[in-house]
């Protein structure tokens, strides 16, 4: 089992998960040309993607899904609420699969466990991917943690964890007050301290990889996010990876 990132942040998101012969793309917020280029960087092309799973309807996560799915005949999985938010855009997709935010399902060799999160979207979900033994937990675009989130993400072998902003940097930013309240609110995005607190609540004894994701380019820095997570795990700062907006990150192997 391995995973890699096309890019992470407010300008576009995409994560690839591979188990045996199955490859899934979680979200696609890039143009078709950009998506193809970013997949190529990982040694992939769109015909090698078996499905696209969507977290929610915000454009940085869903903006490139319809065009990619139509052109390459890729099936899409998403919640009913997310589909409701993009029904017109997705009306011509080849295959649409509605998922329950609490019910596991399988696509080829990959087990998928969705779970609901607090975010300002119609029915947002995040996901844990597995092969029956190894588990990759992904959590971005949530304003706060919940007991259910903590239960789902415990015992993962890898985590891609939102560290969107530093609270002080956001407070001192030139964002309008309404945007500061949205980003920092309980239906917005996780800030560094909240991410570290969530991480501290998990059983991380099996953890092989930790990646800080969805960093704000204006209100955070990789060093701040890495420091917060490494202090929590009591590990070297360089052991904490960062999902970059332009480069994402390369393949990470789980064993």
CSV table of C-alpha atoms in Angstrom, one decimal:
chain,number,residue,atom,x,y,z
A,1,UNK,CA,0.0,0.0,0.0
A,2,UNK,CA,1.3,3.5,-0.9
A,3,UNK,CA,0.0,7.0,-1.3
A,4,UNK,CA,1.0,10.3,-2.8
A,5,UNK,CA,-0.3,13.8,-3.2
A,6,UNK,CA,-0.9,16.0,-6.3
A,7,UNK,CA,-1.2,19.1,-4.2
A,8,UNK,CA,-2.8,20.4,-1.0
A,9,UNK,CA,-4.3,23.7,-0.1
A,10,UNK,CA,-6.9,26.3,-1.1
A,11,UNK,CA,-5.8,26.3,-4.8
A,12,UNK,CA,-6.4,22.6,-5.3
A,13,UNK,CA,-6.3,19.2,-3.7
A,14,UNK,CA,-5.7,15.6,-4.8
A,15,UNK,CA,-4.4,12.4,-3.1
A,16,UNK,CA,-3.7,9.1,-4.8
A,17,UNK,CA,-4.0,5.8,-2.8
A,18,UNK,CA,-2.7,2.5,-4.3
A,19,UNK,CA,-3.2,-1.1,-3.2
A,20,UNK,CA,-2.1,-3.9,-5.5
A,21,UNK,CA,-3.8,-3.1,-8.9
A,22,UNK,CA,-6.3,-0.5,-7.6
A,23,UNK,CA,-5.7,3.2,-7.6
A,24,UNK,CA,-8.1,5.8,-6.2
A,25,UNK,CA,-8.0,9.6,-6.4
A,26,UNK,CA,-9.3,11.4,-3.4
A,27,UNK,CA,-10.6,14.8,-4.7
A,28,UNK,CA,-9.4,16.7,-7.7
A,29,UNK,CA,-9.3,20.5,-7.5
A,30,UNK,CA,-7.1,21.1,-10.6
A,31,UNK,CA,-7.7,21.7,-14.2
A,32,UNK,CA,-7.5,18.7,-16.5
A,33,UNK,CA,-4.1,19.7,-17.9
A,34,UNK,CA,-2.7,20.3,-14.5
A,35,UNK,CA,-4.1,17.0,-13.1
A,36,UNK,CA,-2.6,15.0,-16.0
A,37,UNK,CA,0.8,16.8,-15.4
A,38,UNK,CA,0.7,16.1,-11.6
A,39,UNK,CA,-0.3,12.5,-12.1
A,40,UNK,CA,2.6,12.1,-14.6
A,41,UNK,CA,5.0,13.4,-11.9
A,42,UNK,CA,4.0,10.3,-9.9
A,43,UNK,CA,4.4,7.9,-12.9
A,44,UNK,CA,0.7,7.7,-13.5
A,45,UNK,CA,-1.8,8.7,-16.2
A,46,UNK,CA,-5.6,9.1,-15.8
A,47,UNK,CA,-6.4,5.7,-17.4
A,48,UNK,CA,-4.7,4.1,-14.4
A,49,UNK,CA,-7.2,5.7,-11.9
A,50,UNK,CA,-10.0,3.3,-11.0
A,51,UNK,CA,-12.2,5.8,-9.1
A,52,UNK,CA,-12.5,9.3,-7.7
A,53,UNK,CA,-13.8,9.8,-4.2
A,54,UNK,CA,-15.0,13.2,-3.3
A,55,UNK,CA,-14.9,14.7,0.2
A,56,UNK,CA,-17.2,17.7,-0.3
A,57,UNK,CA,-18.3,20.2,-2.9
A,58,UNK,CA,-15.9,23.1,-2.4
A,59,UNK,CA,-14.1,24.0,-5.6
A,60,UNK,CA,-10.6,23.3,-4.4
A,61,UNK,CA,-11.6,19.7,-3.9
A,62,UNK,CA,-14.1,19.1,-6.7
A,63,UNK,CA,-13.3,21.6,-9.4
A,64,UNK,CA,-11.6,19.1,-11.7
A,65,UNK,CA,-13.6,16.0,-10.9
A,66,UNK,CA,-16.3,16.2,-13.6
A,67,UNK,CA,-14.0,16.9,-16.5
A,68,UNK,CA,-11.5,14.2,-15.5
A,69,UNK,CA,-14.3,11.6,-14.9
A,70,UNK,CA,-16.0,12.3,-18.2
A,71,UNK,CA,-12.9,12.3,-20.4
A,72,UNK,CA,-11.5,9.1,-18.9
A,73,UNK,CA,-14.7,7.3,-18.0
A,74,UNK,CA,-13.8,7.2,-14.3
A,75,UNK,CA,-16.6,6.4,-11.7
A,76,UNK,CA,-17.1,8.8,-8.8
A,77,UNK,CA,-18.1,8.2,-5.2
A,78,UNK,CA,-19.6,10.9,-3.0
A,79,UNK,CA,-22.3,11.5,-0.4
A,80,UNK,CA,-25.9,12.4,-1.4
A,81,UNK,CA,-25.5,15.9,0.1
A,82,UNK,CA,-22.3,16.6,-1.9
A,83,UNK,CA,-24.0,15.4,-5.1
A,84,UNK,CA,-26.9,17.7,-4.3
A,85,UNK,CA,-24.5,20.6,-4.2
A,86,UNK,CA,-23.0,19.8,-7.6
A,87,UNK,CA,-25.9,18.1,-9.3
A,88,UNK,CA,-25.8,20.2,-12.5
A,89,UNK,CA,-22.1,19.9,-12.9
A,90,UNK,CA,-22.2,16.1,-12.4
A,91,UNK,CA,-25.3,15.4,-14.5
A,92,UNK,CA,-23.3,13.9,-17.4
A,93,UNK,CA,-20.8,11.8,-15.4
A,94,UNK,CA,-20.5,8.2,-16.6
A,95,UNK,CA,-21.0,6.5,-13.2
A,96,UNK,CA,-22.0,8.1,-9.8
A,97,UNK,CA,-22.0,6.1,-6.6
A,98,UNK,CA,-23.8,7.5,-3.5
A,99,UNK,CA,-22.1,6.6,-0.2
A,100,UNK,CA,-23.3,6.6,3.4
A,101,UNK,CA,-21.0,8.7,5.6
A,102,UNK,CA,-20.9,5.9,8.2
A,103,UNK,CA,-20.7,2.8,6.0
A,104,UNK,CA,-17.6,1.1,4.8
A,105,UNK,CA,-17.3,-0.1,1.2
A,106,UNK,CA,-14.7,-1.5,-1.1
A,107,UNK,CA,-13.3,-0.5,-4.5
A,108,UNK,CA,-11.2,-3.2,-6.0
A,109,UNK,CA,-8.4,-4.0,-3.6
A,110,UNK,CA,-9.0,-0.9,-1.4
A,111,UNK,CA,-11.3,-0.8,1.7
A,112,UNK,CA,-12.8,2.7,2.2
A,113,UNK,CA,-14.2,3.9,5.5
A,114,UNK,CA,-16.0,7.3,5.3
A,115,UNK,CA,-16.7,9.4,8.3
A,116,UNK,CA,-18.5,12.7,8.7
A,117,UNK,CA,-16.7,15.9,9.8
A,118,UNK,CA,-17.8,19.4,10.9
A,119,UNK,CA,-17.3,21.7,7.9
A,120,UNK,CA,-19.4,24.3,6.1
A,121,UNK,CA,-20.5,22.0,3.3
A,122,UNK,CA,-23.7,20.0,2.7
A,123,UNK,CA,-22.6,16.5,3.7
A,124,UNK,CA,-18.8,16.5,4.0
A,125,UNK,CA,-16.9,13.3,4.6
A,126,UNK,CA,-13.3,12.3,5.2
A,127,UNK,CA,-11.8,8.8,4.7
A,128,UNK,CA,-9.6,6.0,6.0
A,129,UNK,CA,-8.2,3.7,3.3
A,130,UNK,CA,-7.0,0.2,4.0
A,131,UNK,CA,-5.9,-3.1,2.5
A,132,UNK,CA,-7.1,-5.3,5.3
A,133,UNK,CA,-4.0,-4.8,7.5
A,134,UNK,CA,-2.7,-1.3,6.9
A,135,UNK,CA,-4.7,1.9,7.3
A,136,UNK,CA,-4.2,5.4,5.9
A,137,UNK,CA,-6.3,8.1,7.7
A,138,UNK,CA,-7.0,11.4,5.9
A,139,UNK,CA,-8.5,14.4,7.7
A,140,UNK,CA,-8.7,17.9,6.1
A,141,UNK,CA,-11.4,20.5,6.0
A,142,UNK,CA,-12.8,20.2,9.4
A,143,UNK,CA,-13.2,23.0,12.0
A,144,UNK,CA,-12.9,20.8,15.0
A,145,UNK,CA,-12.4,17.2,16.1
A,146,UNK,CA,-15.1,14.9,17.5
A,147,UNK,CA,-15.1,11.7,19.5
A,148,UNK,CA,-16.0,9.8,16.3
A,149,UNK,CA,-13.1,11.3,14.4
A,150,UNK,CA,-10.7,10.3,17.1
A,151,UNK,CA,-12.1,6.8,17.2
A,152,UNK,CA,-11.8,6.3,13.5
A,153,UNK,CA,-8.3,7.7,13.2
A,154,UNK,CA,-6.7,5.8,16.1
A,155,UNK,CA,-4.4,2.9,15.2
A,156,UNK,CA,-3.7,4.2,11.7
A,157,UNK,CA,-0.3,3.4,10.0
A,158,UNK,CA,-0.3,6.8,8.2
A,159,UNK,CA,-2.1,10.1,8.7
A,160,UNK,CA,-2.6,13.1,6.4
A,161,UNK,CA,-3.7,15.7,8.9
A,162,UNK,CA,-4.9,19.2,8.3
A,163,UNK,CA,-2.8,22.0,9.8
A,164,UNK,CA,-4.5,24.8,8.1
A,165,UNK,CA,-3.4,27.9,10.0
A,166,UNK,CA,-1.7,29.4,13.0
A,167,UNK,CA,-4.3,31.1,15.2
A,168,UNK,CA,-2.2,34.2,15.9
A,169,UNK,CA,-1.2,34.6,12.2
A,170,UNK,CA,-4.9,34.3,11.2
A,171,UNK,CA,-5.9,36.9,13.9
A,172,UNK,CA,-3.3,39.3,12.6
A,173,UNK,CA,-3.9,38.7,8.9
A,174,UNK,CA,-5.6,41.1,6.5
A,175,UNK,CA,-8.5,38.7,6.0
A,176,UNK,CA,-12.0,40.3,6.6
A,177,UNK,CA,-13.4,39.5,10.0
A,178,UNK,CA,-16.1,37.3,8.5
A,179,UNK,CA,-13.5,35.2,6.8
A,180,UNK,CA,-11.4,34.9,9.9
A,181,UNK,CA,-14.5,33.7,11.8
A,182,UNK,CA,-15.3,31.2,9.0
A,183,UNK,CA,-11.8,29.7,8.8
A,184,UNK,CA,-11.2,29.6,12.5
A,185,UNK,CA,-14.8,28.5,13.5
A,186,UNK,CA,-15.9,25.0,14.3
A,187,UNK,CA,-17.1,24.4,10.7
A,188,UNK,CA,-13.9,25.8,9.2
A,189,UNK,CA,-10.4,24.5,9.2
A,190,UNK,CA,-8.1,22.9,11.9
A,191,UNK,CA,-5.4,25.2,13.3
A,192,UNK,CA,-2.1,23.9,14.4
A,193,UNK,CA,-2.8,23.6,18.1
A,194,UNK,CA,-6.1,21.8,17.5
A,195,UNK,CA,-4.4,19.4,15.1
A,196,UNK,CA,-1.7,18.6,17.7
A,197,UNK,CA,-4.4,18.1,20.3
A,198,UNK,CA,-6.3,15.7,18.1
A,199,UNK,CA,-3.0,13.8,17.3
A,200,UNK,CA,-2.3,13.5,21.0
A,201,UNK,CA,-5.6,11.9,21.6
A,202,UNK,CA,-4.9,9.1,19.0
A,203,UNK,CA,-3.2,5.8,19.5
A,204,UNK,CA,-0.1,6.4,17.2
A,205,UNK,CA,1.8,3.3,18.1
A,206,UNK,CA,1.6,1.9,14.5
A,207,UNK,CA,2.3,5.3,12.8
A,208,UNK,CA,4.8,5.1,10.0
A,209,UNK,CA,4.0,8.4,8.3
A,210,UNK,CA,2.5,11.7,9.4
A,211,UNK,CA,1.9,14.5,6.8
A,212,UNK,CA,0.7,18.0,7.6
A,213,UNK,CA,-1.8,19.0,4.9
A,214,UNK,CA,-4.0,21.9,3.6
A,215,UNK,CA,-1.6,24.6,5.0
A,216,UNK,CA,-2.7,28.2,4.5
A,217,UNK,CA,-0.1,30.0,2.4
A,218,UNK,CA,-0.8,33.2,4.2
A,219,UNK,CA,-1.5,32.1,7.7
A,220,UNK,CA,0.8,29.3,8.4
A,221,UNK,CA,4.3,28.0,7.7
A,222,UNK,CA,5.6,24.4,7.2
A,223,UNK,CA,7.9,24.9,10.1
A,224,UNK,CA,5.1,25.9,12.5
A,225,UNK,CA,3.0,22.9,11.5
A,226,UNK,CA,5.9,20.5,11.7
A,227,UNK,CA,7.0,21.8,15.1
A,228,UNK,CA,3.6,21.4,16.6
A,229,UNK,CA,3.2,17.8,15.3
A,230,UNK,CA,6.7,16.7,16.1
A,231,UNK,CA,6.5,18.0,19.6
A,232,UNK,CA,3.3,16.0,20.1
A,233,UNK,CA,4.8,12.8,18.7
A,234,UNK,CA,8.2,13.5,20.4
A,235,UNK,CA,9.9,12.8,17.1
A,236,UNK,CA,12.4,14.6,14.8
A,237,UNK,CA,10.9,17.6,13.0
A,238,UNK,CA,12.0,16.2,9.7
A,239,UNK,CA,10.0,13.1,10.2
A,240,UNK,CA,6.8,15.1,9.8
A,241,UNK,CA,6.1,15.6,6.1
A,242,UNK,CA,4.3,18.5,4.5
A,243,UNK,CA,1.8,18.3,1.6
A,244,UNK,CA,2.8,21.3,-0.6
A,245,UNK,CA,0.4,23.2,-2.7
A,246,UNK,CA,2.5,23.1,-5.9
A,247,UNK,CA,4.4,19.8,-5.4
A,248,UNK,CA,2.2,17.7,-3.1
A,249,UNK,CA,4.5,14.9,-1.9
A,250,UNK,CA,5.9,11.8,-3.6
A,251,UNK,CA,5.0,8.2,-2.9
A,252,UNK,CA,5.0,7.0,0.7
A,253,UNK,CA,5.1,3.3,1.3
A,254,UNK,CA,3.3,1.4,4.1
A,255,UNK,CA,4.7,-1.9,5.2
